XYZ file of C-alpha atoms in Angstrom:
502
model
C 0.000 0.000 0.000
C 1.315 3.472 -0.883
C 2.070 5.852 1.932
C -0.386 8.446 0.593
C -3.181 5.824 0.427
C -2.463 4.754 3.990
C -2.715 8.335 5.180
C -6.039 8.804 3.349
C -7.497 5.663 4.917
C -6.300 6.809 8.308
C -7.949 10.185 7.791
C -11.234 8.565 6.741
C -11.175 6.332 9.811
C -10.411 9.269 12.060
C -13.298 11.356 10.715
C -15.794 8.502 10.920
C -15.202 7.654 14.578
C -16.129 10.008 17.436
C -13.387 10.341 20.049
C -14.117 9.095 23.520
C -13.946 11.358 26.579
C -10.701 9.725 27.688
C -9.123 10.459 24.287
C -10.230 14.091 24.483
C -8.599 14.450 27.887
C -5.404 12.866 26.550
C -5.269 15.295 23.630
C -5.831 18.232 25.984
C -3.021 17.075 28.259
C -0.664 16.681 25.289
C -1.606 20.135 24.049
C -0.832 21.645 27.442
C 2.558 19.906 27.491
C 3.327 21.269 24.030
C 2.671 24.858 25.064
C 5.736 27.067 25.205
C 6.355 29.725 27.806
C 7.027 33.275 26.695
C 10.543 32.887 28.085
C 11.211 29.851 25.854
C 9.834 31.648 22.789
C 12.001 34.683 23.438
C 15.128 32.550 23.968
C 14.336 30.626 20.799
C 13.877 33.892 18.907
C 17.303 35.174 19.965
C 18.859 32.300 18.014
C 17.729 33.894 14.764
C 19.499 37.191 15.405
C 23.092 36.147 14.475
C 22.083 35.053 10.986
C 20.248 38.300 10.291
C 22.796 40.632 11.896
C 25.697 39.175 9.916
C 23.576 38.687 6.807
C 22.418 42.311 6.819
C 25.925 43.641 7.343
C 27.233 41.483 4.496
C 24.249 42.143 2.256
C 24.253 45.926 2.546
C 27.954 46.622 3.039
C 30.161 43.835 1.633
C 29.882 44.959 -1.967
C 30.723 48.594 -1.229
C 33.441 47.429 1.214
C 35.155 45.260 -1.408
C 34.966 48.021 -4.014
C 35.781 51.156 -2.001
C 37.696 49.964 1.099
C 39.520 46.807 0.003
C 39.626 48.491 -3.426
C 39.210 45.356 -5.501
C 38.370 45.462 -9.169
C 34.592 45.013 -9.717
C 35.307 41.811 -11.678
C 37.072 40.197 -8.707
C 34.435 41.523 -6.305
C 31.745 39.863 -8.422
C 33.674 36.563 -8.324
C 33.907 36.721 -4.513
C 30.205 37.491 -4.125
C 29.079 34.824 -6.582
C 31.409 32.029 -5.470
C 30.740 32.794 -1.788
C 26.968 32.623 -2.231
C 27.191 29.570 -4.503
C 29.395 27.767 -1.969
C 26.992 28.770 0.778
C 24.120 27.348 -1.243
C 25.898 24.035 -1.806
C 26.659 23.594 1.888
C 22.996 23.966 2.893
C 21.679 20.623 1.564
C 24.930 18.962 2.641
C 24.583 20.173 6.212
C 20.859 19.424 6.117
C 21.607 15.820 5.172
C 24.293 15.472 7.851
C 21.934 16.915 10.461
C 19.198 14.483 9.429
C 21.651 11.587 9.864
C 23.212 12.770 13.118
C 22.381 11.045 16.375
C 20.493 12.638 19.194
C 22.457 13.679 22.283
C 21.294 14.705 25.725
C 21.159 18.258 24.358
C 19.141 17.166 21.315
C 20.101 16.684 17.685
C 20.181 20.337 16.556
C 21.838 22.063 19.514
C 25.344 20.529 19.195
C 25.593 21.819 15.628
C 24.605 25.310 16.742
C 27.044 25.504 19.640
C 30.126 23.934 18.035
C 29.872 26.071 14.879
C 29.644 29.396 16.756
C 33.342 30.060 17.601
C 34.483 29.228 14.056
C 31.765 31.420 12.547
C 32.809 34.348 14.732
C 36.492 34.041 13.811
C 35.931 33.782 10.061
C 33.420 36.655 10.090
C 35.966 38.910 11.766
C 38.592 38.091 9.139
C 36.221 39.010 6.279
C 36.351 42.638 7.434
C 40.130 42.749 7.836
C 42.143 44.221 4.965
C 45.375 42.175 4.706
C 48.649 44.116 4.356
C 49.426 42.631 0.935
C 47.999 43.067 -2.549
C 48.895 39.727 -4.100
C 46.457 37.146 -2.831
C 43.936 39.633 -1.425
C 41.190 38.165 -3.609
C 42.000 34.663 -2.302
C 41.898 35.987 1.277
C 38.354 37.301 0.963
C 37.158 34.327 -1.055
C 38.465 31.781 1.462
C 37.181 33.480 4.596
C 33.849 34.410 3.014
C 33.295 30.753 2.041
C 34.443 29.492 5.453
C 32.120 31.860 7.260
C 29.201 30.835 5.067
C 29.914 27.181 5.896
C 30.003 27.832 9.640
C 26.896 30.002 9.414
C 25.116 27.177 7.598
C 26.063 24.754 10.387
C 24.316 27.184 12.739
C 21.304 28.258 10.713
C 20.082 25.003 9.126
C 19.759 23.178 12.493
C 18.291 26.321 14.042
C 15.652 26.584 11.311
C 14.755 22.907 11.669
C 14.584 23.368 15.452
C 11.191 24.993 14.840
C 9.740 21.497 14.450
C 11.234 20.306 17.759
C 10.381 23.060 20.223
C 6.710 22.030 20.183
C 4.448 19.603 18.338
C 1.569 22.073 18.419
C 1.141 24.065 15.191
C -0.151 27.191 16.922
C 2.775 27.239 19.318
C 5.225 26.889 16.450
C 3.528 29.731 14.585
C 3.693 31.875 17.711
C 7.365 31.044 18.256
C 8.041 31.857 14.586
C 6.442 35.274 15.055
C 8.721 35.919 18.048
C 11.651 34.752 15.954
C 10.787 37.024 13.032
C 10.419 39.985 15.379
C 13.884 39.387 16.796
C 15.335 38.689 13.357
C 14.039 41.968 11.962
C 15.415 43.679 15.061
C 18.642 41.852 14.221
C 18.636 43.450 10.784
C 18.104 46.811 12.481
C 21.009 46.079 14.804
C 23.253 44.916 11.963
C 22.409 48.005 9.917
C 22.855 50.308 12.901
C 26.172 48.852 14.092
C 27.755 48.601 10.674
C 26.202 51.780 9.288
C 26.691 54.109 12.229
C 30.262 53.010 12.961
C 31.506 53.130 9.371
C 29.036 55.632 7.915
C 30.894 58.767 8.963
C 34.317 57.623 7.773
C 34.264 58.958 4.225
C 36.458 61.729 2.871
C 34.139 62.288 -0.088
C 31.929 65.394 0.000
C 28.174 65.097 -0.336
C 28.267 66.697 -3.755
C 31.457 65.537 -5.477
C 32.669 68.295 -7.728
C 36.347 67.424 -7.956
C 36.964 63.967 -6.541
C 40.184 63.305 -8.381
C 42.389 66.076 -7.074
C 46.073 65.112 -7.289
C 47.681 67.507 -4.802
C 49.655 65.843 -2.010
C 47.552 67.111 0.912
C 44.432 65.626 -0.631
C 46.183 62.296 -1.174
C 47.437 62.151 2.432
C 43.958 62.923 3.765
C 42.461 60.175 1.625
C 45.005 57.611 2.857
C 44.409 58.537 6.489
C 40.660 58.355 6.046
C 40.921 54.982 4.320
C 42.880 53.594 7.294
C 40.240 54.951 9.660
C 37.519 53.363 7.552
C 39.297 49.997 7.646
C 39.527 50.264 11.428
C 35.852 51.202 11.675
C 34.791 48.109 9.710
C 36.916 45.935 11.991
C 35.422 47.478 15.148
C 31.894 46.987 13.809
C 32.596 43.334 13.029
C 33.977 42.818 16.547
C 30.798 44.185 18.122
C 28.679 41.923 15.895
C 30.784 38.891 16.882
C 30.133 39.548 20.578
C 26.385 39.738 19.942
C 26.584 36.506 17.903
C 28.084 34.592 20.842
C 25.596 36.032 23.357
C 22.597 35.060 21.223
C 23.914 31.505 20.763
C 24.343 31.190 24.538
C 20.788 32.448 25.208
C 19.397 29.909 22.730
C 21.356 27.030 24.244
C 20.456 27.719 27.875
C 16.865 28.891 27.279
C 15.413 26.314 24.866
C 14.858 22.604 25.333
C 14.799 20.510 22.171
C 12.084 17.862 22.250
C 12.945 14.269 21.443
C 11.560 12.920 18.162
C 8.831 10.306 18.417
C 9.471 7.090 16.557
C 12.807 8.084 15.052
C 14.652 5.101 16.555
C 12.222 2.700 14.878
C 12.760 4.051 11.365
C 15.664 3.755 8.944
C 17.475 7.054 8.263
C 17.032 8.495 4.793
C 19.850 8.467 2.281
C 20.632 11.743 0.533
C 19.020 10.568 -2.718
C 15.880 9.378 -0.910
C 15.577 12.629 0.994
C 16.069 14.711 -2.140
C 13.496 12.708 -4.081
C 10.880 12.890 -1.329
C 11.360 16.600 -0.715
C 11.422 17.659 -4.371
C 8.425 15.481 -5.294
C 6.204 17.145 -2.704
C 4.146 19.559 -4.822
C 3.273 22.203 -2.197
C 6.931 22.500 -1.197
C 8.108 22.968 -4.795
C 5.537 25.697 -5.453
C 6.332 27.473 -2.204
C 10.091 27.399 -2.842
C 9.851 28.619 -6.450
C 7.409 31.383 -5.542
C 9.524 32.728 -2.708
C 12.657 32.189 -4.797
C 11.580 35.013 -7.110
C 10.329 37.342 -4.374
C 13.421 36.771 -2.219
C 15.642 37.470 -5.216
C 13.888 40.795 -5.657
C 14.585 41.893 -2.091
C 18.154 40.510 -2.106
C 18.935 42.372 -5.325
C 17.559 45.525 -3.731
C 19.535 44.881 -0.546
C 22.821 44.227 -2.320
C 22.726 47.404 -4.413
C 20.791 49.826 -2.200
C 23.797 51.341 -0.417
C 25.462 52.056 -3.765
C 22.167 53.384 -5.165
C 21.670 55.823 -2.286
C 25.298 56.943 -2.471
C 25.817 57.384 -6.196
C 22.355 57.581 -7.827
C 20.566 59.692 -5.191
C 23.619 61.510 -3.851
C 22.803 60.886 -0.164
C 26.301 59.747 0.786
C 26.112 61.123 4.326
C 22.653 59.657 4.972
C 22.715 56.191 3.420
C 23.243 54.373 6.732
C 20.325 56.279 8.297
C 18.033 55.449 5.364
C 18.901 51.753 5.688
C 18.214 51.952 9.420
C 14.778 53.501 8.807
C 13.844 50.608 6.492
C 14.743 48.014 9.100
C 13.086 49.876 11.977
C 9.889 50.134 9.967
C 10.055 46.410 9.270
C 10.643 45.527 12.921
C 7.683 47.586 14.113
C 5.264 46.012 11.615
C 6.079 42.331 12.277
C 3.341 42.027 14.980
C 0.827 43.557 12.575
C 1.693 41.028 9.883
C 1.385 38.199 12.398
C -2.128 39.414 13.222
C -2.949 39.776 9.509
C -1.912 36.232 8.584
C -3.805 34.850 11.589
C -6.935 36.779 10.616
C -6.898 36.482 6.817
C -4.531 33.579 6.083
C -0.923 33.268 5.036
C -1.475 33.319 1.260
C -3.373 36.614 1.392
C -0.691 38.052 3.646
C 1.940 37.065 1.064
C 0.066 38.726 -1.815
C -0.669 41.928 0.047
C 2.589 42.252 1.974
C 5.097 41.573 -0.781
C 3.272 43.542 -3.496
C 3.132 46.543 -1.126
C 6.769 47.336 -2.003
C 6.185 47.629 -5.763
C 4.841 51.207 -5.988
C 7.608 52.470 -3.711
C 10.300 50.739 -5.762
C 8.939 52.589 -8.780
C 8.620 55.895 -6.916
C 12.209 55.948 -5.619
C 13.630 55.953 -9.163
C 10.924 58.104 -10.749
C 11.099 61.146 -8.488
C 14.056 63.508 -8.619
C 16.503 62.938 -5.772
C 14.994 64.301 -2.568
C 16.085 63.342 0.941
C 12.610 63.646 2.495
C 11.044 61.494 -0.227
C 13.810 58.914 0.278
C 13.017 58.656 3.993
C 9.254 58.384 3.374
C 9.764 55.648 0.785
C 12.079 53.837 3.205
C 9.382 53.768 5.891
C 6.838 52.342 3.456
C 9.268 49.824 1.986
C 10.097 48.513 5.463
C 6.501 47.319 5.845
C 6.965 45.006 2.860
C 10.396 43.879 4.053
C 8.738 42.646 7.267
C 6.282 40.518 5.289
C 9.080 39.105 3.152
C 10.935 38.118 6.344
C 8.010 36.543 8.171
C 5.976 34.648 5.599
C 8.424 32.095 4.130
C 9.463 30.870 7.576
C 5.866 30.864 8.758
C 4.686 28.786 5.773
C 7.523 26.230 5.676
C 6.315 24.355 8.810
C 2.904 23.961 7.125
C 4.586 22.212 4.191
C 6.498 19.907 6.547
C 3.252 19.057 8.364
C 1.545 18.349 5.036
C 4.389 16.003 4.117
C 4.087 14.183 7.457
C 0.380 13.573 6.883
C 1.047 12.037 3.468
C 4.201 10.161 4.584
C 3.631 9.165 8.238
C 6.469 6.585 8.282
C 9.246 8.953 7.152
C 11.424 10.433 9.918
C 14.356 12.807 10.089
C 13.377 14.843 7.036
C 12.772 18.240 8.637
C 16.276 19.653 8.164
C 16.176 18.678 4.476
C 13.109 20.837 3.825
C 14.748 23.866 5.387
C 18.195 23.304 3.893
C 16.988 22.856 0.303
C 14.845 25.976 0.593
C 17.856 28.000 1.727
C 19.989 26.335 -0.966
C 17.845 27.615 -3.834
C 17.500 31.090 -2.330
C 21.222 31.517 -1.707
C 22.386 30.076 -5.007
C 20.084 32.315 -7.015
C 21.025 35.357 -4.939
C 24.707 34.613 -5.578
C 24.059 34.595 -9.298
C 22.097 37.850 -9.114
C 24.746 39.638 -7.021
C 27.528 38.445 -9.292
C 25.659 39.662 -12.360
C 24.802 43.000 -10.752
C 28.439 43.639 -9.769
C 29.593 42.735 -13.275
C 26.958 45.118 -14.638
C 28.553 47.915 -12.614
C 31.954 47.038 -14.102
C 30.601 47.220 -17.635
C 28.919 50.526 -16.746
C 32.345 51.940 -15.835
C 32.326 51.803 -12.013
C 35.386 53.621 -10.599
C 36.812 51.755 -7.588
C 37.238 54.131 -4.631
C 35.840 57.089 -6.575
C 33.774 59.815 -4.925
C 31.572 60.081 -8.005
C 30.601 57.659 -10.754
C 29.712 57.927 -14.455
C 26.066 58.465 -15.415
C 25.907 54.884 -16.746
C 26.547 53.583 -13.225
C 23.621 55.617 -11.883
C 21.315 54.248 -14.593
C 22.473 50.691 -13.924
C 21.793 51.041 -10.201
C 18.294 52.366 -10.886
C 17.549 49.334 -13.043
C 18.878 46.949 -10.389
C 16.753 48.379 -7.548
C 13.463 48.951 -9.385
C 12.475 47.343 -12.728
C 14.226 44.017 -12.153
C 12.883 43.479 -8.583
C 9.364 44.487 -9.668
C 9.365 41.840 -12.424
C 10.698 39.202 -10.018
C 7.993 40.003 -7.451
C 5.261 39.703 -10.094
C 6.555 36.289 -11.196
C 6.836 35.045 -7.624
C 3.304 36.054 -6.683
C 1.891 34.365 -9.806
C 3.550 31.103 -8.761
C 2.383 31.435 -5.142
C -1.178 31.672 -6.455
C -0.950 27.925 -7.237
C 0.253 27.054 -3.703
C -2.393 24.549 -2.475
C -2.175 24.725 1.342
C -4.953 27.103 2.348
C -6.321 27.608 5.856
C -8.791 24.719 5.594
C -6.114 22.233 4.573
C -3.722 23.583 7.179
C -6.230 23.101 10.013
C -7.091 19.621 8.723
C -3.412 18.647 8.797
C -3.129 19.981 12.316
C -5.950 17.750 13.578
C -4.558 14.680 11.838
C -1.068 15.222 13.262
C -2.419 15.661 16.789
C -4.231 12.340 16.452
C -1.116 10.615 15.055
C 0.948 11.802 18.028
């Protein structure tokens, strides 16, 4: 008998038989045991901050750091960004498979990965923001440490993402914990933007309006060299502060969250990599969800990767770019609770349509209106609302797909990390391609490394990268999400079936 047929027969039997009073009491007791305290949810949420703090700092600032501080050629910068993201993408399914095969310890199956990867992640992250005192081999330096950090970050984030399924067996509690997590993660993006932006933002020798950026007199050259050294030091200080926060958040997660033991795992054979890949990629709702959010995530990642350059060179707000980025993230952090209420009230699919499409008119407005600082701040506030939805919804909908898979395949165990790791794999790989292409586009447009002003072609290229291309990607993603089959009725039905199975 096929697994899907067995699940259907089980569902028919369940619906045709009325539960006895003793069974109702048992379900109630199990539900009470699965409830999470606010303290546990908050501690769990803190575990998501390191990924977002470091990811935001790298996403907004690594490209401009490689071009203007490390002063690499745009071609080599594009190679570093692409290879680093591609390597990061490849490690996700690999780590996901290793996590699914790892044995449970007294701390759980996910926690050891999180704790042991933390010190190596911190060290490699710090070295990304250090400019080595040699020119030959500088590209190799950044490529190696960027790839190593991405590997260590994957060893942290994939188990942490899968931990969602092991903090509680109750769907509502997991959704609530995810909302706490998204709130802290958006605050993490605020923190990453604030730390990196405010520490390094004021260390530029370029004037706001660059009239003569290529002066050759000696005093100007000496000032530029001194300022460049100060900027290098500022990036290193900012990375040190972020590393301290990374360690603190990992410690809070470890001491504040208890990972629940999996039911029935010891009685089932572990999946091979090929089996896991086949099962995951043949699950229709998962494929549609991943492809839909692949396009929408690409839109926001493309915007994130080029926004600092766009504000600096296309809008001319060099002295304010870090504040504009901070406003976006603050707006997103403050609207996470509202989006959680919206998806609870109207459903997750409607929240995805409304929340992600909200950014489209503001993406168009920012490149249509003549450069104006007030307009830039107003657009940033509005755009942050959509950023919050883009953060919350994929991670809120992934557990529903895993639950749907469990209902149709009740005998399969140890697959949770694979769902999360393959989702992150596709997102990261595609974002690496997009960032590599966008950096190469700047090279072809004539980007001047370390220059205080750029050719008009660079400004036009940046406008295309932050508006028309993301708008098209969002439209494609939302069209695909329209076919996503797990609505509220199916989600609640899965929840009842899983409670009975447990």
